[in-house]
Amino acid sequence: MDDGLEPEEPALSPAVEAMLERIRPETDNRPLEAQGLEVEERTGERVPGELVLTNSRGRAVTLGSYFNDDGRPIILAMVYYDCPVACTAVLDRMCASLARLNYEPGTDYQIVAVSFDHTEKSSDAAIKKELALAALDKPLTPEVRAGVAFHTTDAATARMLSDATGFPYRLLPNGEYSHPIAVMILTPDGTISRYIHGFDYPPRRVRLALLEASEGRIGSSIGDMFLAMCFLYDPRSGAYTLQAFRIMQGGAILSALAMVALILTLRIRETMRRKQSLTPAAA
């Protein structure tokens, strides 16, 4: 598992890497009907919790049923399961990155995938869920399985979620969909906290996005505290950057804690020494 401090990208199979190269042209040479679909970020807006989805077991659930009070951020991915390249690569790379973190789905975060292709079925969602669970490489506890949720829905609901998240898609004449490449990180109450664009999901970036969305509630290690304090999101670069002032603040806090620990240690030792020196006199 990754400590989140190195910006390494998860390794992928040669087949997936080859697919990515096919859809990374230097110029936009897509057909006209496939162009012009860009994410319009809705950061700070809450997604509609009343939207009804169908989970991989064929049961109706609301999007809001994944909102929670225990600090778990939500990774929302709008995809379609029959996508020949892009959606498979997005899910594969995101899960490979999450596999390297010491966070557990269902305990520390929630994955919610929704197909915007209304013709897809629960069985399609179930297959993709099992592939995602395998890529996450976590023990298949009930909590982990519940923390990875794949869905289908009707055309109208898919369009409402698309409008709410600023994630457009368009059906092409060949039956495939054109859409941007991005996943959304939501706060536990369903507010859009951050978008992660493209196919690159370095573990540190994903970890920072989850810590930010949870307001630090899922982080328990010193490394998590350091990341949450010393990295801030830069909207101009679309990345998290190290803040010198925050590092100084963090250093000052650590120095103060070390000083307090030293003083307490010295006092405890002095108290023990005095007790030992008084023992013979009492005897």
Tab-separated table of C-alpha atoms in Angstrom:
chain	number	residue	atom	x	y	z
A	1	MET	CA	0.000	0.000	0.000
A	2	ASP	CA	1.155	3.495	-0.776
A	3	ASP	CA	1.916	6.094	1.883
A	4	GLY	CA	0.429	8.810	-0.308
A	5	LEU	CA	3.617	10.898	-0.358
A	6	GLU	CA	4.962	9.821	-3.742
A	7	PRO	CA	3.111	10.961	-6.883
A	8	GLU	CA	3.457	7.590	-8.564
A	9	GLU	CA	0.831	6.379	-11.003
A	10	PRO	CA	-0.520	2.850	-10.741
A	11	ALA	CA	0.848	0.435	-13.302
A	12	LEU	CA	-1.560	-0.898	-15.902
A	13	SER	CA	-1.518	-3.831	-18.232
A	14	PRO	CA	-0.020	-3.258	-21.717
A	15	ALA	CA	-3.474	-3.759	-23.248
A	16	VAL	CA	-5.006	-0.896	-21.239
A	17	GLU	CA	-2.006	1.348	-21.926
A	18	ALA	CA	-2.396	0.660	-25.637
A	19	MET	CA	-6.068	1.637	-25.447
A	20	LEU	CA	-5.156	4.892	-23.722
A	21	GLU	CA	-2.710	5.794	-26.465
A	22	ARG	CA	-5.473	5.378	-29.019
A	23	ILE	CA	-7.597	8.048	-27.342
A	24	ARG	CA	-4.862	10.562	-26.545
A	25	PRO	CA	-4.504	12.355	-29.878
A	26	GLU	CA	-2.474	15.554	-29.998
A	27	THR	CA	-5.310	17.230	-31.859
A	28	ASP	CA	-9.056	16.777	-31.614
A	29	ASN	CA	-9.692	14.742	-34.754
A	30	ARG	CA	-12.956	13.298	-33.504
A	31	PRO	CA	-16.089	13.570	-35.639
A	32	LEU	CA	-17.916	16.876	-35.239
A	33	GLU	CA	-20.797	15.240	-33.376
A	34	ALA	CA	-18.307	13.971	-30.800
A	35	GLN	CA	-16.627	17.310	-30.165
A	36	GLY	CA	-17.554	20.112	-27.781
A	37	LEU	CA	-18.343	17.953	-24.761
A	38	GLU	CA	-16.460	19.416	-21.831
A	39	VAL	CA	-17.109	19.220	-18.099
A	40	GLU	CA	-18.696	22.338	-16.611
A	41	GLU	CA	-17.576	22.067	-13.022
A	42	ARG	CA	-20.274	22.450	-10.363
A	43	THR	CA	-17.917	22.527	-7.390
A	44	GLY	CA	-19.759	23.474	-4.206
A	45	GLU	CA	-23.158	22.351	-5.518
A	46	ARG	CA	-25.025	19.406	-4.078
A	47	VAL	CA	-26.121	16.554	-6.322
A	48	PRO	CA	-29.830	15.634	-6.105
A	49	GLY	CA	-30.177	12.864	-3.557
A	50	GLU	CA	-33.715	12.032	-4.640
A	51	LEU	CA	-32.597	10.539	-7.977
A	52	VAL	CA	-33.635	6.886	-8.195
A	53	LEU	CA	-31.066	4.367	-9.436
A	54	THR	CA	-31.101	0.596	-9.858
A	55	ASN	CA	-28.214	-1.202	-8.189
A	56	SER	CA	-26.351	-4.277	-9.421
A	57	ARG	CA	-28.862	-6.529	-7.627
A	58	GLY	CA	-31.799	-4.967	-9.439
A	59	ARG	CA	-33.052	-3.002	-6.448
A	60	ALA	CA	-34.133	0.635	-6.534
A	61	VAL	CA	-32.022	2.964	-4.393
A	62	THR	CA	-31.709	6.720	-4.199
A	63	LEU	CA	-28.455	8.538	-4.796
A	64	GLY	CA	-28.946	10.139	-1.395
A	65	SER	CA	-28.816	6.744	0.302
A	66	TYR	CA	-25.035	6.970	-0.102
A	67	PHE	CA	-24.817	10.287	1.706
A	68	ASN	CA	-23.594	9.721	5.239
A	69	ASP	CA	-22.804	11.288	8.610
A	70	ASP	CA	-19.599	9.383	9.344
A	71	GLY	CA	-17.249	11.364	7.124
A	72	ARG	CA	-16.993	9.034	4.117
A	73	PRO	CA	-16.430	10.948	0.852
A	74	ILE	CA	-18.064	9.621	-2.303
A	75	ILE	CA	-16.305	8.878	-5.594
A	76	LEU	CA	-18.933	9.417	-8.297
A	77	ALA	CA	-18.228	8.082	-11.791
A	78	MET	CA	-20.609	8.594	-14.706
A	79	VAL	CA	-19.806	5.923	-17.273
A	80	TYR	CA	-21.408	3.393	-19.552
A	81	TYR	CA	-20.465	-0.217	-19.114
A	82	ASP	CA	-20.255	-1.136	-22.808
A	83	CYS	CA	-17.770	1.676	-23.441
A	84	PRO	CA	-15.009	0.172	-25.622
A	85	VAL	CA	-12.092	2.145	-24.164
A	86	ALA	CA	-12.458	5.262	-22.011
A	87	CYS	CA	-14.813	4.215	-19.200
A	88	THR	CA	-13.019	0.911	-18.688
A	89	ALA	CA	-9.688	2.738	-18.456
A	90	VAL	CA	-11.077	5.310	-15.994
A	91	LEU	CA	-12.462	2.655	-13.650
A	92	ASP	CA	-9.361	0.498	-13.990
A	93	ARG	CA	-6.934	3.313	-13.210
A	94	MET	CA	-8.989	4.753	-10.367
A	95	CYS	CA	-9.325	1.366	-8.671
A	96	ALA	CA	-5.615	0.633	-9.191
A	97	SER	CA	-4.815	3.902	-7.437
A	98	LEU	CA	-7.243	3.238	-4.580
A	99	ALA	CA	-5.711	-0.207	-4.119
A	100	ARG	CA	-2.467	1.479	-3.098
A	101	LEU	CA	-4.047	3.548	-0.344
A	102	ASN	CA	-4.581	2.364	3.212
A	103	TYR	CA	-8.263	3.290	2.950
A	104	GLU	CA	-11.067	0.770	2.692
A	105	PRO	CA	-14.221	1.173	0.572
A	106	GLY	CA	-17.296	1.173	2.761
A	107	THR	CA	-15.289	2.364	5.761
A	108	ASP	CA	-13.263	5.314	4.477
A	109	TYR	CA	-14.977	6.141	1.176
A	110	GLN	CA	-17.861	5.109	-1.074
A	111	ILE	CA	-17.668	4.365	-4.806
A	112	VAL	CA	-20.837	5.131	-6.782
A	113	ALA	CA	-20.804	4.382	-10.514
A	114	VAL	CA	-23.830	5.271	-12.643
A	115	SER	CA	-24.356	4.271	-16.263
A	116	PHE	CA	-25.867	7.009	-18.419
A	117	ASP	CA	-26.845	4.416	-21.054
A	118	HIS	CA	-30.446	3.653	-20.151
A	119	THR	CA	-30.398	0.410	-22.172
A	120	GLU	CA	-27.873	-1.235	-19.876
A	121	LYS	CA	-29.039	-3.740	-17.274
A	122	SER	CA	-28.298	-4.614	-13.675
A	123	SER	CA	-26.355	-7.644	-14.878
A	124	ASP	CA	-23.985	-5.274	-16.713
A	125	ALA	CA	-23.527	-3.283	-13.516
A	126	ALA	CA	-22.876	-6.487	-11.556
A	127	ILE	CA	-20.098	-7.563	-13.926
A	128	LYS	CA	-18.386	-4.170	-13.689
A	129	LYS	CA	-18.703	-4.189	-9.907
A	130	GLU	CA	-16.892	-7.524	-9.635
A	131	LEU	CA	-14.116	-6.258	-11.912
A	132	ALA	CA	-13.759	-3.151	-9.755
A	133	LEU	CA	-13.597	-5.219	-6.568
A	134	ALA	CA	-10.865	-7.364	-8.097
A	135	ALA	CA	-8.880	-4.268	-9.112
A	136	LEU	CA	-9.214	-2.764	-5.627
A	137	ASP	CA	-7.540	-5.871	-4.194
A	138	LYS	CA	-9.205	-5.536	-0.782
A	139	PRO	CA	-10.629	-8.284	1.440
A	140	LEU	CA	-14.179	-8.932	0.251
A	141	THR	CA	-15.897	-8.112	3.514
A	142	PRO	CA	-19.554	-7.027	3.530
A	143	GLU	CA	-18.384	-3.451	4.188
A	144	VAL	CA	-16.080	-3.467	1.164
A	145	ARG	CA	-18.755	-4.922	-1.121
A	146	ALA	CA	-21.262	-2.317	0.094
A	147	GLY	CA	-18.672	0.404	-0.485
A	148	VAL	CA	-18.506	-0.363	-4.216
A	149	ALA	CA	-21.885	0.326	-5.821
A	150	PHE	CA	-22.654	0.168	-9.556
A	151	HIS	CA	-25.970	1.278	-11.026
A	152	THR	CA	-28.156	1.750	-14.055
A	153	THR	CA	-31.006	4.210	-14.446
A	154	ASP	CA	-33.526	5.572	-16.924
A	155	ALA	CA	-32.713	8.182	-19.554
A	156	ALA	CA	-34.386	11.086	-17.741
A	157	THR	CA	-32.610	10.407	-14.444
A	158	ALA	CA	-29.253	10.026	-16.187
A	159	ARG	CA	-29.770	13.399	-17.855
A	160	MET	CA	-30.678	15.047	-14.537
A	161	LEU	CA	-27.500	13.711	-12.949
A	162	SER	CA	-25.536	14.870	-15.975
A	163	ASP	CA	-26.945	18.386	-15.631
A	164	ALA	CA	-26.316	18.465	-11.878
A	165	THR	CA	-22.675	17.437	-12.215
A	166	GLY	CA	-21.864	19.295	-15.443
A	167	PHE	CA	-20.862	16.006	-17.070
A	168	PRO	CA	-22.328	15.922	-20.613
A	169	TYR	CA	-22.634	12.946	-22.937
A	170	ARG	CA	-23.974	12.391	-26.439
A	171	LEU	CA	-25.141	9.303	-28.317
A	172	LEU	CA	-23.298	8.938	-31.627
A	173	PRO	CA	-24.666	7.444	-34.858
A	174	ASN	CA	-22.573	4.303	-34.336
A	175	GLY	CA	-24.331	3.606	-31.032
A	176	GLU	CA	-21.421	4.629	-28.837
A	177	TYR	CA	-21.363	7.645	-26.515
A	178	SER	CA	-19.070	10.627	-26.558
A	179	HIS	CA	-18.308	12.086	-23.136
A	180	PRO	CA	-15.526	13.803	-21.181
A	181	ILE	CA	-13.086	11.929	-18.974
A	182	ALA	CA	-13.515	12.783	-15.287
A	183	VAL	CA	-14.651	11.492	-11.924
A	184	MET	CA	-16.158	13.560	-9.128
A	185	ILE	CA	-15.302	13.545	-5.443
A	186	LEU	CA	-18.288	14.407	-3.236
A	187	THR	CA	-18.403	15.352	0.410
A	188	PRO	CA	-20.318	12.969	2.696
A	189	ASP	CA	-23.475	15.076	2.269
A	190	GLY	CA	-23.311	14.894	-1.542
A	191	THR	CA	-21.703	18.259	-2.329
A	192	ILE	CA	-19.253	18.265	-5.233
A	193	SER	CA	-15.823	18.876	-3.735
A	194	ARG	CA	-13.446	18.189	-6.603
A	195	TYR	CA	-13.186	16.874	-10.167
A	196	ILE	CA	-10.309	14.666	-11.275
A	197	HIS	CA	-9.934	14.924	-15.043
A	198	GLY	CA	-8.279	12.552	-17.465
A	199	PHE	CA	-6.848	9.080	-16.996
A	200	ASP	CA	-4.100	9.841	-14.492
A	201	TYR	CA	-4.867	9.112	-10.824
A	202	PRO	CA	-1.639	9.265	-8.790
A	203	PRO	CA	-2.331	7.847	-5.313
A	204	ARG	CA	-1.246	11.056	-3.589
A	205	ARG	CA	-3.700	13.122	-5.623
A	206	VAL	CA	-6.577	10.746	-4.940
A	207	ARG	CA	-5.698	10.635	-1.252
A	208	LEU	CA	-5.624	14.432	-1.034
A	209	ALA	CA	-8.997	14.705	-2.781
A	210	LEU	CA	-10.541	12.219	-0.341
A	211	LEU	CA	-9.003	13.946	2.679
A	212	GLU	CA	-10.241	17.310	1.419
A	213	ALA	CA	-13.781	16.068	0.810
A	214	SER	CA	-13.931	14.424	4.230
A	215	GLU	CA	-12.393	17.496	5.911
A	216	GLY	CA	-9.724	15.210	7.317
A	217	ARG	CA	-12.181	12.884	9.045
A	218	ILE	CA	-10.924	9.727	7.324
A	219	GLY	CA	-7.245	10.436	7.995
A	220	SER	CA	-5.757	8.941	11.132
A	221	SER	CA	-2.009	8.807	10.478
A	222	ILE	CA	0.666	11.495	10.803
A	223	GLY	CA	1.064	11.299	7.030
A	224	ASP	CA	-2.632	12.091	6.545
A	225	MET	CA	-2.366	15.058	8.899
A	226	PHE	CA	0.681	16.356	7.016
A	227	LEU	CA	-0.999	16.007	3.625
A	228	ALA	CA	-4.227	17.662	4.755
A	229	MET	CA	-2.344	20.589	6.293
A	230	CYS	CA	0.448	21.209	3.798
A	231	PHE	CA	-1.193	20.659	0.394
A	232	LEU	CA	-3.793	22.970	-1.124
A	233	TYR	CA	-5.686	22.603	-4.399
A	234	ASP	CA	-4.602	25.033	-7.126
A	235	PRO	CA	-7.503	25.526	-9.581
A	236	ARG	CA	-5.161	27.051	-12.170
A	237	SER	CA	-3.025	23.946	-12.454
A	238	GLY	CA	-5.737	21.484	-11.465
A	239	ALA	CA	-3.383	19.903	-8.939
A	240	TYR	CA	-2.532	19.936	-5.250
A	241	THR	CA	0.548	22.010	-4.452
A	242	LEU	CA	2.824	22.090	-1.436
A	243	GLN	CA	2.409	25.275	0.600
A	244	ALA	CA	5.584	26.604	2.262
A	245	PHE	CA	3.639	28.573	4.888
A	246	ARG	CA	1.612	25.507	5.806
A	247	ILE	CA	4.832	23.503	6.158
A	248	MET	CA	6.159	26.142	8.561
A	249	GLN	CA	2.908	25.972	10.521
A	250	GLY	CA	3.111	22.195	10.620
A	251	GLY	CA	6.730	22.341	11.734
A	252	ALA	CA	5.854	24.781	14.501
A	253	ILE	CA	3.040	22.539	15.729
A	254	LEU	CA	5.278	19.461	15.696
A	255	SER	CA	8.000	21.391	17.545
A	256	ALA	CA	5.498	22.510	20.178
A	257	LEU	CA	4.217	18.961	20.613
A	258	ALA	CA	7.778	17.674	20.915
A	259	MET	CA	8.536	20.314	23.559
A	260	VAL	CA	5.431	19.387	25.555
A	261	ALA	CA	6.359	15.701	25.340
A	262	LEU	CA	9.902	16.480	26.518
A	263	ILE	CA	8.674	18.532	29.478
A	264	LEU	CA	6.211	15.816	30.503
A	265	THR	CA	8.914	13.161	30.229
A	266	LEU	CA	11.328	15.185	32.373
A	267	ARG	CA	8.647	15.821	34.994
A	268	ILE	CA	7.715	12.159	35.164
A	269	ARG	CA	11.355	11.178	35.554
A	270	GLU	CA	11.876	13.804	38.275
A	271	THR	CA	8.808	12.579	40.153
A	272	MET	CA	10.021	8.983	39.965
A	273	ARG	CA	13.525	10.012	41.118
A	274	ARG	CA	12.100	11.819	44.144
A	275	LYS	CA	9.955	8.847	45.102
A	276	GLN	CA	12.970	6.547	44.867
A	277	SER	CA	15.096	8.898	47.009
A	278	LEU	CA	12.412	8.982	49.726
A	279	THR	CA	11.943	5.223	49.908
A	280	PRO	CA	14.933	4.427	52.256
A	281	ALA	CA	13.945	7.188	54.715
A	282	ALA	CA	10.417	5.836	54.929
A	283	ALA	CA	11.748	2.360	55.667
